[in-house]
Coordinates of C-alpha atoms in Angstrom, one line a residue:
Chain F
M1 CA 0.0 0.0 0.0
H2 CA 1.1 3.5 -0.7
F3 CA -0.7 6.6 0.6
G4 CA 1.6 9.3 -0.8
L5 CA 0.9 11.6 -3.7
T6 CA 3.1 11.5 -6.8
D7 CA 4.9 14.7 -7.8
E8 CA 2.2 15.3 -10.5
Q9 CA -0.7 14.7 -8.0
Q10 CA 0.9 17.1 -5.5
M11 CA 1.3 19.7 -8.2
I12 CA -2.3 19.4 -9.2
V13 CA -3.3 19.8 -5.6
D14 CA -1.1 22.8 -5.1
T15 CA -2.1 24.5 -8.3
V16 CA -5.8 24.1 -7.8
R17 CA -5.5 25.2 -4.1
E18 CA -3.7 28.3 -5.2
F19 CA -6.2 28.9 -8.0
V20 CA -9.1 28.7 -5.5
E21 CA -7.4 30.9 -3.0
R22 CA -6.5 33.6 -5.6
E23 CA -9.3 33.4 -8.1
I24 CA -12.3 32.2 -6.1
Y25 CA -12.0 33.3 -2.5
P26 CA -11.8 37.1 -3.3
H27 CA -15.2 37.0 -5.0
E28 CA -17.1 34.9 -2.5
N29 CA -18.5 37.8 -0.5
T30 CA -19.9 39.4 -3.6
V31 CA -21.7 36.1 -4.6
E32 CA -22.9 35.7 -1.0
S33 CA -24.3 39.2 -0.7
T34 CA -25.9 39.4 -4.2
G35 CA -26.8 35.8 -4.7
E36 CA -25.3 36.0 -8.2
V37 CA -22.0 35.5 -10.0
P38 CA -21.2 38.6 -12.0
A39 CA -20.9 37.6 -15.6
E40 CA -17.4 39.0 -16.0
I41 CA -16.1 37.1 -13.0
A42 CA -17.6 33.9 -14.4
A43 CA -16.0 34.5 -17.7
E44 CA -12.7 35.2 -16.1
I45 CA -12.7 32.0 -14.1
K46 CA -13.7 30.0 -17.1
R47 CA -11.1 31.6 -19.4
K48 CA -8.3 31.0 -16.9
T49 CA -9.4 27.4 -16.3
L50 CA -9.4 26.8 -20.1
E51 CA -6.0 28.4 -20.5
L52 CA -4.5 26.2 -17.8
G53 CA -5.8 23.1 -19.4
F54 CA -7.8 22.3 -16.3
Y55 CA -11.2 22.6 -18.0
A56 CA -12.9 19.3 -18.4
A57 CA -10.0 17.6 -16.5
N58 CA -12.3 14.6 -16.0
F59 CA -12.5 13.9 -19.8
P60 CA -10.0 11.8 -21.8
E61 CA -7.1 13.5 -23.5
E62 CA -8.2 12.0 -26.9
I63 CA -11.2 14.3 -27.0
G64 CA -9.4 17.3 -25.5
G65 CA -10.0 16.8 -21.8
G66 CA -7.4 16.8 -19.0
G67 CA -7.1 13.1 -18.9
L68 CA -7.1 12.7 -15.1
N69 CA -8.0 9.4 -13.6
H70 CA -10.7 9.2 -10.9
L71 CA -8.2 9.6 -8.0
E72 CA -6.6 12.6 -9.5
F73 CA -9.9 14.2 -10.3
A74 CA -11.1 13.6 -6.8
L75 CA -8.0 15.4 -5.5
L76 CA -8.7 18.3 -7.8
E77 CA -12.3 18.5 -6.7
R78 CA -11.3 18.3 -3.1
E79 CA -9.3 21.5 -3.4
L80 CA -12.1 23.1 -5.5
G81 CA -14.6 22.2 -2.8
R82 CA -12.9 24.7 -0.5
G83 CA -14.3 27.5 -2.6
S84 CA -17.8 28.7 -3.5
M85 CA -19.9 26.3 -5.5
A86 CA -21.4 29.1 -7.5
L87 CA -17.9 30.3 -8.5
N88 CA -16.2 27.0 -9.0
H89 CA -19.0 26.0 -11.4
F90 CA -17.0 27.9 -14.0
F91 CA -13.9 25.8 -13.3
G92 CA -15.7 23.6 -15.8
R93 CA -16.2 20.0 -15.2
P94 CA -18.9 18.8 -17.6
Q95 CA -21.0 15.8 -16.6
N96 CA -19.0 12.7 -17.6
I97 CA -22.3 11.1 -18.7
L98 CA -21.7 13.0 -21.9
M99 CA -19.2 10.3 -22.8
A100 CA -22.3 8.3 -23.8
C101 CA -22.8 10.7 -26.8
E102 CA -22.7 8.9 -30.1
G103 CA -22.2 9.9 -33.7
E104 CA -23.0 13.5 -34.4
Q105 CA -24.0 14.0 -30.7
R106 CA -20.2 14.1 -30.1
E107 CA -19.8 17.2 -32.3
R108 CA -22.9 18.9 -31.0
Y109 CA -22.6 18.2 -27.3
L110 CA -19.5 16.3 -26.1
L111 CA -16.7 18.2 -27.8
P112 CA -18.2 21.7 -27.3
A113 CA -18.7 20.9 -23.6
V114 CA -15.1 19.8 -23.2
K115 CA -13.9 22.9 -25.0
G116 CA -16.0 25.1 -22.8
E117 CA -18.0 26.4 -25.8
R118 CA -21.3 25.0 -24.4
M119 CA -22.2 24.4 -20.8
D120 CA -24.3 21.5 -19.6
A121 CA -26.6 20.6 -16.6
L122 CA -28.3 17.5 -15.5
A123 CA -32.0 17.2 -14.7
M124 CA -33.6 14.3 -12.8
T125 CA -35.5 15.5 -9.8
E126 CA -39.2 16.5 -10.0
P127 CA -41.5 18.1 -7.4
D128 CA -43.2 14.7 -6.9
A129 CA -40.1 12.5 -7.6
G130 CA -37.1 13.1 -5.4
S131 CA -35.4 9.9 -4.2
D132 CA -38.1 7.9 -6.0
V133 CA -36.7 8.4 -9.5
R134 CA -39.0 5.8 -11.0
G135 CA -42.0 7.8 -9.8
M136 CA -41.2 10.6 -12.2
K137 CA -44.1 12.2 -14.0
C138 CA -42.3 14.1 -16.7
V139 CA -43.2 12.0 -19.7
A140 CA -42.3 11.7 -23.4
K141 CA -44.8 10.1 -25.8
R142 CA -44.3 8.9 -29.3
E143 CA -45.9 11.1 -31.9
G144 CA -45.1 11.0 -35.6
G145 CA -41.7 9.5 -35.1
D146 CA -40.7 12.2 -32.5
W147 CA -41.0 12.4 -28.7
V148 CA -43.4 14.9 -27.2
V149 CA -42.5 15.9 -23.7
N150 CA -44.6 17.3 -20.9
G151 CA -43.8 17.8 -17.3
T152 CA -41.6 19.7 -14.8
K153 CA -38.2 19.3 -13.3
H154 CA -36.9 21.3 -10.3
F155 CA -33.7 21.8 -8.3
I156 CA -31.7 21.9 -11.5
S157 CA -28.3 23.3 -10.6
G158 CA -26.3 25.1 -13.2
A159 CA -29.3 25.3 -15.6
E160 CA -29.3 29.1 -15.7
H161 CA -25.8 28.9 -17.4
A162 CA -26.5 25.8 -19.5
D163 CA -26.7 25.7 -23.2
F164 CA -28.2 22.3 -23.1
I165 CA -29.4 19.9 -20.4
I166 CA -29.3 16.2 -20.0
V167 CA -32.9 15.4 -18.9
F168 CA -34.2 12.1 -17.6
I169 CA -37.7 11.5 -18.8
A170 CA -40.2 8.6 -18.5
T171 CA -40.8 6.9 -21.8
G172 CA -43.0 4.0 -20.7
E173 CA -44.1 1.9 -17.8
D174 CA -43.4 -1.7 -16.6
Q175 CA -45.7 -3.7 -14.4
T176 CA -43.7 -5.3 -11.6
P177 CA -44.6 -7.4 -8.5
K178 CA -44.1 -4.1 -6.6
G179 CA -46.4 -2.1 -8.8
P180 CA -45.9 -0.1 -12.0
K181 CA -42.4 1.3 -12.6
K182 CA -41.4 3.9 -15.2
R183 CA -39.0 3.2 -18.0
I184 CA -36.6 6.1 -18.3
T185 CA -34.7 7.7 -21.2
A186 CA -32.0 10.3 -21.1
F187 CA -32.5 13.2 -23.6
L188 CA -30.2 16.1 -24.7
V189 CA -32.3 19.2 -24.7
D190 CA -31.1 22.5 -26.1
R191 CA -31.9 25.8 -24.5
G192 CA -34.4 27.5 -26.7
T193 CA -36.1 24.3 -27.9
P194 CA -39.8 25.2 -28.5
G195 CA -41.9 24.1 -25.5
F196 CA -38.9 24.0 -23.2
E197 CA -38.6 26.7 -20.5
I198 CA -35.8 27.3 -17.9
A199 CA -37.3 29.3 -15.0
P200 CA -35.9 30.6 -11.8
G201 CA -36.2 28.2 -8.8
Y202 CA -36.3 28.7 -5.1
Q203 CA -34.2 30.6 -2.6
S204 CA -32.0 28.0 -1.0
V205 CA -30.3 28.2 2.4
S206 CA -27.2 26.4 1.0
H207 CA -24.8 27.6 -1.7
R208 CA -26.1 31.1 -2.5
G209 CA -25.5 32.0 -6.0
Y210 CA -25.5 28.4 -7.1
Q211 CA -29.0 28.6 -8.3
N212 CA -31.5 25.8 -8.7
M213 CA -33.8 26.2 -11.6
I214 CA -37.1 24.8 -12.7
L215 CA -37.5 23.2 -16.2
R216 CA -41.0 23.2 -17.8
F217 CA -41.9 21.1 -20.8
E218 CA -45.1 21.8 -22.7
D219 CA -45.6 19.7 -25.8
C220 CA -41.8 20.0 -26.4
R221 CA -40.9 18.0 -29.5
L222 CA -37.6 16.1 -29.5
P223 CA -36.4 13.8 -32.3
D224 CA -34.7 10.5 -31.7
A225 CA -31.3 12.2 -32.4
Q226 CA -31.7 13.8 -28.9
V227 CA -31.7 10.5 -27.1
L228 CA -28.5 9.9 -25.0
G229 CA -27.8 6.2 -24.9
E230 CA -30.7 3.8 -25.7
I231 CA -34.4 4.4 -25.6
D232 CA -35.6 3.2 -22.2
G233 CA -31.9 2.9 -21.3
G234 CA -31.9 5.8 -18.9
F235 CA -31.0 3.7 -15.9
A236 CA -28.1 2.0 -17.9
V237 CA -26.5 5.4 -18.6
M238 CA -27.3 6.6 -15.1
N239 CA -25.6 3.5 -13.5
E240 CA -22.7 3.7 -15.9
W241 CA -21.9 7.4 -15.3
L242 CA -23.7 9.0 -12.4
Y243 CA -21.5 7.5 -9.7
A244 CA -19.2 10.5 -10.4
T245 CA -21.5 13.1 -8.8
R246 CA -21.5 11.2 -5.5
I247 CA -17.6 11.3 -5.4
T248 CA -17.9 15.0 -6.2
V249 CA -20.1 15.6 -3.2
A250 CA -17.8 13.5 -0.9
T251 CA -14.5 15.0 -1.9
M252 CA -15.8 18.6 -2.0
S253 CA -17.2 18.0 1.5
V254 CA -13.7 17.0 2.6
G255 CA -12.1 20.1 1.0
R256 CA -14.6 22.4 2.6
A257 CA -14.3 20.7 6.0
R258 CA -10.6 21.2 5.9
R259 CA -11.0 24.9 5.2
V260 CA -13.4 25.3 8.1
F261 CA -11.2 23.2 10.4
D262 CA -8.1 25.3 9.7
M263 CA -10.1 28.4 10.6
A264 CA -11.4 26.9 13.8
L265 CA -7.9 25.6 14.7
G266 CA -6.4 29.1 14.2
Y267 CA -9.2 30.7 16.2
A268 CA -8.8 28.2 19.1
A269 CA -5.1 29.0 19.2
E270 CA -5.7 32.8 19.4
R271 CA -9.0 33.5 21.2
E272 CA -8.6 34.0 24.9
Q273 CA -11.2 33.5 27.6
F274 CA -10.7 33.0 31.4
G275 CA -7.1 34.2 30.9
Q276 CA -6.0 31.5 28.5
K277 CA -6.3 30.4 24.9
I278 CA -9.6 28.5 24.4
G279 CA -7.6 25.7 22.7
K280 CA -6.2 24.9 26.2
F281 CA -9.7 23.9 27.3
Q282 CA -10.4 20.3 26.7
G283 CA -13.9 21.1 25.6
V284 CA -12.4 22.8 22.6
S285 CA -9.3 20.8 22.0
F286 CA -11.0 17.4 22.0
Q287 CA -13.6 18.8 19.5
L288 CA -10.7 19.7 17.2
A289 CA -9.2 16.2 17.7
D290 CA -12.5 14.6 16.6
M291 CA -12.9 17.0 13.7
I292 CA -9.5 16.2 12.1
T293 CA -10.0 12.5 12.7
E294 CA -13.3 12.5 10.9
I295 CA -11.9 14.7 8.1
D296 CA -9.0 12.3 7.5
A297 CA -11.3 9.3 7.7
A298 CA -13.7 10.8 5.1
D299 CA -10.7 11.8 2.9
H300 CA -9.3 8.3 2.9
L301 CA -12.6 6.7 2.3
T302 CA -13.3 9.0 -0.6
L303 CA -9.9 8.7 -2.3
A304 CA -10.0 4.9 -1.8
S305 CA -13.3 4.7 -3.6
A306 CA -12.0 6.7 -6.5
W307 CA -8.9 4.5 -6.6
R308 CA -11.1 1.5 -6.8
L309 CA -12.7 2.8 -9.9
D310 CA -9.2 3.4 -11.4
Q311 CA -8.4 -0.2 -10.6
A312 CA -11.7 -1.4 -12.2
L313 CA -12.8 -2.9 -8.9
P314 CA -16.4 -2.8 -7.7
A315 CA -16.9 0.6 -6.0
N316 CA -20.6 1.3 -5.8
R317 CA -20.8 0.5 -2.1
E318 CA -17.6 2.3 -1.3
I319 CA -18.7 5.4 -3.2
A320 CA -22.0 5.4 -1.3
S321 CA -20.1 5.0 2.0
A322 CA -17.9 7.9 1.1
K323 CA -20.8 10.2 0.0
L324 CA -22.7 9.3 3.2
Y325 CA -19.8 9.7 5.6
A326 CA -18.2 12.8 4.1
S327 CA -21.4 14.7 3.9
E328 CA -22.4 13.9 7.4
M329 CA -18.9 14.6 8.6
L330 CA -19.1 18.1 7.1
A331 CA -22.3 18.7 9.0
R332 CA -20.6 17.8 12.3
V333 CA -17.4 19.7 11.5
T334 CA -19.1 22.9 10.5
D335 CA -21.3 22.7 13.5
A336 CA -18.4 22.1 15.9
A337 CA -16.4 25.0 14.2
L338 CA -19.4 27.3 14.7
Q339 CA -19.5 26.2 18.4
I340 CA -15.8 27.0 18.8
Y341 CA -16.4 30.5 17.3
G342 CA -19.4 31.0 19.6
G343 CA -21.8 33.8 18.8
M344 CA -19.4 35.4 16.2
G345 CA -19.7 32.1 14.2
L346 CA -23.4 32.9 13.5
M347 CA -22.7 36.4 12.1
S348 CA -22.4 36.8 8.4
D349 CA -19.3 38.9 8.9
L350 CA -17.4 35.6 9.1
P351 CA -17.8 32.8 6.6
I352 CA -18.4 30.1 9.3
E353 CA -22.2 30.5 9.2
R354 CA -22.0 30.2 5.4
F355 CA -20.1 26.9 5.6
W356 CA -22.6 25.6 8.2
R357 CA -25.6 26.5 5.9
D358 CA -23.9 25.2 2.8
A359 CA -23.2 21.8 4.5
R360 CA -26.8 21.1 4.9
V361 CA -27.6 20.3 1.3
E362 CA -24.7 17.8 1.0
R363 CA -26.7 15.2 2.9
I364 CA -29.6 15.6 0.5
W365 CA -28.6 16.1 -3.1
D366 CA -27.1 13.5 -5.4
G367 CA -28.8 10.8 -3.3
T368 CA -29.8 11.5 0.3
S369 CA -28.0 9.9 3.2
E370 CA -30.9 7.5 3.4
I371 CA -30.6 6.4 -0.2
Q372 CA -26.8 5.9 0.3
R373 CA -27.6 3.7 3.4
H374 CA -30.1 1.8 1.2
I375 CA -27.4 1.2 -1.5
I376 CA -24.9 0.1 1.1
S377 CA -27.2 -2.2 3.0
R378 CA -28.7 -3.8 -0.1
E379 CA -25.2 -4.6 -1.3
L380 CA -24.5 -6.3 2.0
L381 CA -27.8 -8.1 2.5
R382 CA -29.0 -9.0 -1.0
P383 CA -26.4 -11.7 -1.5
L384 CA -27.6 -13.2 1.8
G385 CA -31.2 -13.3 0.6
A386 CA -32.3 -10.7 3.1
Chain V
M1 CA 20.4 31.9 -25.8
K2 CA 20.2 29.6 -22.8
V3 CA 18.8 30.9 -19.6
L4 CA 19.8 29.5 -16.2
V5 CA 17.4 30.0 -13.4
P6 CA 18.6 29.0 -9.9
V7 CA 15.6 28.3 -7.6
K8 CA 15.5 27.8 -3.8
R9 CA 13.1 25.7 -1.8
V10 CA 11.9 27.8 1.1
I11 CA 9.1 27.8 3.7
D12 CA 5.9 28.7 2.0
Y13 CA 5.0 32.4 2.3
N14 CA 1.6 31.6 3.8
V15 CA 3.0 29.6 6.7
K16 CA 3.2 31.3 10.0
V17 CA 6.8 30.8 10.9
R18 CA 7.7 29.6 14.4
V19 CA 11.0 29.7 16.1
K20 CA 12.2 26.3 17.6
A21 CA 12.1 26.0 21.3
D22 CA 15.9 25.7 21.5
N23 CA 16.4 28.9 19.5
T24 CA 18.6 27.1 16.9
G25 CA 16.3 28.0 13.9
V26 CA 12.8 28.0 12.7
D27 CA 10.6 24.9 12.8
L28 CA 10.6 23.3 9.3
A29 CA 9.2 19.9 10.3
N30 CA 5.9 19.2 8.6
V31 CA 5.7 22.7 7.2
K32 CA 4.6 23.4 3.6
M33 CA 7.6 24.3 1.4
S34 CA 7.5 26.1 -1.9
M35 CA 9.6 27.8 -4.5
N36 CA 11.0 31.1 -3.3
P37 CA 8.5 33.6 -4.7
F38 CA 11.2 35.8 -6.2
D39 CA 12.6 32.8 -8.0
E40 CA 9.2 32.0 -9.3
I41 CA 9.2 35.5 -10.9
A42 CA 12.6 34.6 -12.4
V43 CA 11.2 31.4 -13.9
E44 CA 8.2 33.3 -15.3
E45 CA 10.5 35.9 -16.9
A46 CA 12.6 33.1 -18.5
I47 CA 9.5 31.5 -19.9
R48 CA 8.3 34.8 -21.3
L49 CA 11.7 35.3 -23.0
K50 CA 11.4 31.9 -24.5
E51 CA 7.9 32.5 -25.7
A52 CA 9.1 35.8 -27.3
G53 CA 11.8 33.9 -29.1
K54 CA 14.6 35.5 -27.1
A55 CA 15.6 32.4 -25.2
S56 CA 16.2 28.9 -26.6
E57 CA 16.4 26.7 -23.5
I58 CA 15.5 27.2 -19.8
I59 CA 17.5 25.3 -17.2
V60 CA 16.3 25.4 -13.5
V61 CA 18.9 24.5 -10.9
S62 CA 18.6 24.1 -7.2
V63 CA 21.1 23.7 -4.4
G64 CA 19.8 22.0 -1.2
V65 CA 18.1 18.9 0.1
K66 CA 16.8 16.1 -2.0
Q67 CA 13.2 17.3 -1.6
S68 CA 14.2 20.3 -3.7
Q69 CA 13.3 18.0 -6.6
E70 CA 9.7 19.1 -5.9
T71 CA 10.7 22.7 -6.4
L72 CA 12.5 21.9 -9.6
R73 CA 9.4 20.0 -10.9
T74 CA 7.4 23.1 -10.2
G75 CA 9.8 25.0 -12.4
L76 CA 9.5 22.3 -15.1
A77 CA 5.7 22.3 -14.8
M78 CA 5.7 26.1 -15.3
G79 CA 7.7 25.6 -18.5
A80 CA 11.4 25.1 -17.9
D81 CA 13.1 22.5 -20.1
R82 CA 15.4 20.6 -17.8
A83 CA 16.6 20.7 -14.2
I84 CA 19.7 20.2 -12.2
L85 CA 19.7 19.3 -8.5
I86 CA 22.9 19.8 -6.5
E87 CA 22.3 17.9 -3.3
A88 CA 24.3 19.9 -0.9
A89 CA 22.4 19.3 2.4
E90 CA 21.1 16.3 4.2
T91 CA 18.5 17.8 6.5
V92 CA 16.0 20.6 5.8
D93 CA 17.5 22.6 8.6
T94 CA 20.8 23.1 6.7
D95 CA 20.8 26.3 4.8
V96 CA 23.6 26.3 2.3
E97 CA 25.3 29.7 2.5
P98 CA 25.2 32.1 -0.4
L99 CA 28.9 32.0 -1.2
A100 CA 28.8 28.2 -1.5
V101 CA 25.7 28.4 -3.7
A102 CA 27.4 31.1 -5.8
K103 CA 30.5 28.9 -6.3
L104 CA 28.4 25.9 -7.3
L105 CA 26.3 28.0 -9.7
A106 CA 29.5 29.4 -11.2
K107 CA 30.6 25.8 -12.1
V108 CA 27.2 25.1 -13.6
V109 CA 27.5 28.3 -15.6
E110 CA 30.9 27.1 -16.9
E111 CA 29.4 23.9 -18.0
E112 CA 26.2 25.2 -19.5
Q113 CA 27.4 28.5 -20.9
P114 CA 24.0 30.4 -20.5
G115 CA 23.6 33.9 -21.9
L116 CA 21.7 34.9 -18.9
V117 CA 21.3 33.9 -15.3
L118 CA 18.0 35.0 -13.9
L119 CA 17.3 34.6 -10.2
G120 CA 15.3 36.1 -7.3
K121 CA 16.8 39.1 -5.6
Q122 CA 16.7 37.2 -2.3
A123 CA 15.2 34.1 -0.7
I124 CA 12.3 34.8 1.7
D125 CA 13.8 32.5 4.4
N126 CA 17.1 34.1 5.3
D127 CA 16.7 37.3 3.2
C128 CA 20.5 37.3 2.5
N129 CA 20.2 39.1 -0.9
A130 CA 23.7 37.9 -1.8
T131 CA 23.8 34.9 -4.1
G132 CA 23.3 36.8 -7.3
Q133 CA 25.9 39.4 -6.5
M134 CA 28.4 36.8 -5.3
L135 CA 27.8 34.8 -8.5
A136 CA 28.6 37.9 -10.6
A137 CA 31.7 38.4 -8.6
V138 CA 32.9 34.8 -8.9
L139 CA 32.3 34.8 -12.6
G140 CA 33.4 38.4 -13.3
W141 CA 30.1 39.0 -15.1
P142 CA 28.0 42.1 -15.3
Q143 CA 25.1 42.2 -13.0
A144 CA 21.8 44.0 -12.8
T145 CA 20.0 43.6 -9.5
F146 CA 16.3 44.3 -8.4
A147 CA 15.0 44.2 -11.9
S148 CA 11.5 45.4 -12.5
K149 CA 11.8 45.4 -16.3
L150 CA 14.1 43.4 -18.5
E151 CA 14.6 43.9 -22.2
I152 CA 17.0 41.8 -24.3
T153 CA 18.8 44.0 -26.9
D154 CA 21.2 43.1 -29.7
D155 CA 24.3 43.3 -27.6
G156 CA 23.0 42.7 -24.1
A157 CA 20.1 43.8 -22.0
Q158 CA 18.4 46.9 -20.7
V159 CA 17.2 46.6 -17.2
I160 CA 15.1 48.9 -15.1
R161 CA 16.1 48.5 -11.4
E162 CA 14.1 49.4 -8.3
V163 CA 16.3 51.6 -6.2
D164 CA 15.7 53.8 -3.2
G165 CA 13.7 56.7 -4.3
G166 CA 12.9 55.6 -7.9
L167 CA 13.8 53.6 -10.9
Q168 CA 17.2 53.3 -12.5
T169 CA 17.7 52.2 -16.1
I170 CA 21.0 50.5 -17.0
K171 CA 22.4 48.7 -20.0
I172 CA 24.5 45.6 -19.5
K173 CA 26.4 43.3 -21.8
T174 CA 25.5 39.7 -21.8
P175 CA 26.3 37.1 -20.5
A176 CA 25.1 38.6 -17.3
I177 CA 23.4 38.0 -14.0
V178 CA 20.0 39.6 -13.4
T179 CA 18.2 39.4 -10.0
V180 CA 14.5 40.1 -10.1
D181 CA 12.2 42.1 -8.0
L182 CA 8.6 41.7 -7.1
R183 CA 7.1 43.9 -9.8
L184 CA 8.8 42.3 -12.8
N185 CA 5.8 40.1 -13.6
E186 CA 3.1 37.9 -12.2
P187 CA 4.0 34.2 -12.3
R188 CA 1.6 31.8 -14.1
Y189 CA 0.0 28.8 -12.6
A190 CA 1.4 25.5 -13.9
S191 CA -0.9 24.2 -16.6
L192 CA -2.3 20.7 -16.4
P193 CA -0.6 19.5 -19.6
N194 CA 2.7 20.9 -18.3
I195 CA 2.3 19.3 -14.9
M196 CA 1.8 15.9 -16.7
K197 CA 4.9 16.6 -18.9
A198 CA 7.1 17.7 -16.1
K199 CA 8.0 14.2 -15.0
K200 CA 9.3 13.3 -18.5
K201 CA 11.7 16.3 -18.5
P202 CA 15.2 15.5 -17.6
M203 CA 16.6 16.1 -14.1
E204 CA 20.3 15.7 -13.4
M205 CA 21.4 14.8 -9.9
K206 CA 24.7 16.2 -8.8
T207 CA 26.7 16.7 -5.6
P208 CA 29.1 19.5 -4.6
A209 CA 31.9 16.9 -4.9
D210 CA 31.1 16.6 -8.6
Y211 CA 32.1 20.3 -8.9
G212 CA 34.9 20.2 -6.4
V213 CA 33.2 22.9 -4.3
D214 CA 33.5 23.1 -0.5
V215 CA 30.1 23.9 0.9
S216 CA 31.0 23.8 4.6
P217 CA 29.5 26.7 6.5
R218 CA 31.6 29.9 7.2
L219 CA 29.0 31.3 9.5
E220 CA 27.7 30.1 12.8
V221 CA 24.1 30.7 13.9
V222 CA 24.3 31.7 17.5
K223 CA 20.7 32.2 18.2
V224 CA 17.3 32.7 16.5
V225 CA 14.6 34.5 18.3
E226 CA 11.2 35.9 17.4
P227 CA 10.9 39.6 16.9
A228 CA 9.8 41.4 20.0
S229 CA 6.0 41.7 19.9
R230 CA 4.7 45.2 19.3
Q231 CA 3.3 47.0 22.3
A232 CA -0.2 48.3 22.1
G233 CA -0.5 52.0 21.1
I234 CA -2.6 54.6 22.8
K235 CA -5.3 57.0 21.6
V236 CA -5.0 60.6 22.2
G237 CA -7.8 63.1 22.4
S238 CA -6.3 66.1 20.6
V239 CA -3.4 67.3 18.6
A240 CA -2.3 69.3 21.6
E241 CA -2.2 66.2 23.7
L242 CA -0.2 64.4 21.0
V243 CA 2.4 67.1 20.8
D244 CA 2.6 67.2 24.6
K245 CA 3.2 63.4 24.8
L246 CA 5.7 63.4 22.0
K247 CA 7.6 66.3 23.7
N248 CA 7.4 65.3 27.3
E249 CA 6.9 61.5 27.4
A250 CA 8.5 60.2 24.2
G251 CA 11.1 63.0 24.1
V252 CA 11.2 62.9 20.3
I253 CA 10.4 66.5 19.6

């Protein structure tokens, strides 16, 4: 076993860390106070990322990506996770599900996304279909050789900047012993397609400026050329590619936790009460000990799950464990950091309350903690017939 | 024209430096180390010269511990072509003195015959501000220190120097030594393709014995202590009170 980073990996970590500190941190307060990323700042981050060859680092070199493996990409996203989600969205990492593009879809979607010419987003969740994906109501019906789509998606991150969106839509229904279940197909939907609207979403407590959008389909006509993967093959492409978003949540949680921890550690070493540094009180110092232990555990769990993917080992359970543990760790670490800061931690003059708020969504999106526990436990018990 | 860029591995500028309890030096155990920021500016300038067609090859060289390889790799990832590490120290606490570094660099210069040696005006660890000047003396080469602008001309270079009270423009003949100041440029981030290429670029491993240079210290560090912490100031109510205190308490006017 070897836990060290190679020179290249260390340089990736150092470079991205420096980028985040110099190009992302300075704009965080603007985004936080306005709830928006100014267009010129977004363009600047994107331009620099493209120049440095870090844009689409998760895609193979053959198609113009950065060619990082899962472990290296997890390290990159860990450092990125230190900074604002709204801003680091422009340190472009297109959905790797775009690798499922075939034929002319590659020219229209995959290659422009990798080059930063077109931005993507992914839509699955609906008002009445959260964890229960197969309960989705957004439906596409055959009509004269095309698909006609009706329905609504919500909580769609990044959609306000997207030129096209990968949308999962029901294309049929199967009768199963557990009742009817939807057959699902992934579609590539261009902004501006008639009958397709991208509307503002809700005000979220987490990740201000990283807006969630609502998608509305009203007799939106899509030809077969817009199908990503196979018709009714939505679950196949999902299973093949969507693991990546869970590693993203896990590793970004680790990065953000480390940033919060460093602040809390510094504060504990400087703040004085009762005539001594508060770090001298066991009530504070033991919290710090627990925080770093959990951060390291989540870090290793996450990197190990990414490493398993690189080794072509089964990793579904490990990725679920990493997503579950890292997101819950972040909640505990941000909460403890806020406690160490005391009342001042709640004030928006310091970023602690922001990290505390931002942490809340990590246990919900990209598969709730409960869904992750379901995945983990099914993998353990199904082979035993339970 | 070849450009030689000596770089030093130093404590990262973001690290809060702590003096060791026994006052023998600063604590370097488990501390983030990086390339000396002034040297980074020198590497950047060399790369810009190469991009402008003024330089043909960039060689980064470092004198120090084995871990200085990381610093050299950073230089290669920024865009240098090859690297030389002269392993002249066994522990991170050993700071090879400027004169020894200058003598070693002079040997490298003899071997490589660069048209220009570009280096930071000083390292942010010991702030000696001596290596460049000593190297110029050892080689008998022209030098331009504290450069904030560098222009390569037909027969040499024109350098704008940051001096007390203003800027001084000088012309020098090359080959020459140029030490760089903060405002010369803003160093780039290493690009991902260059990071991946850095490993494949050649790195020569040398020792002071290879060059026949004695690097044993000429100086003895007696004691390292933290600067005295600043006393809190006081607020005065009026200009009259201020003048009174300056006159009667501080005794400065």
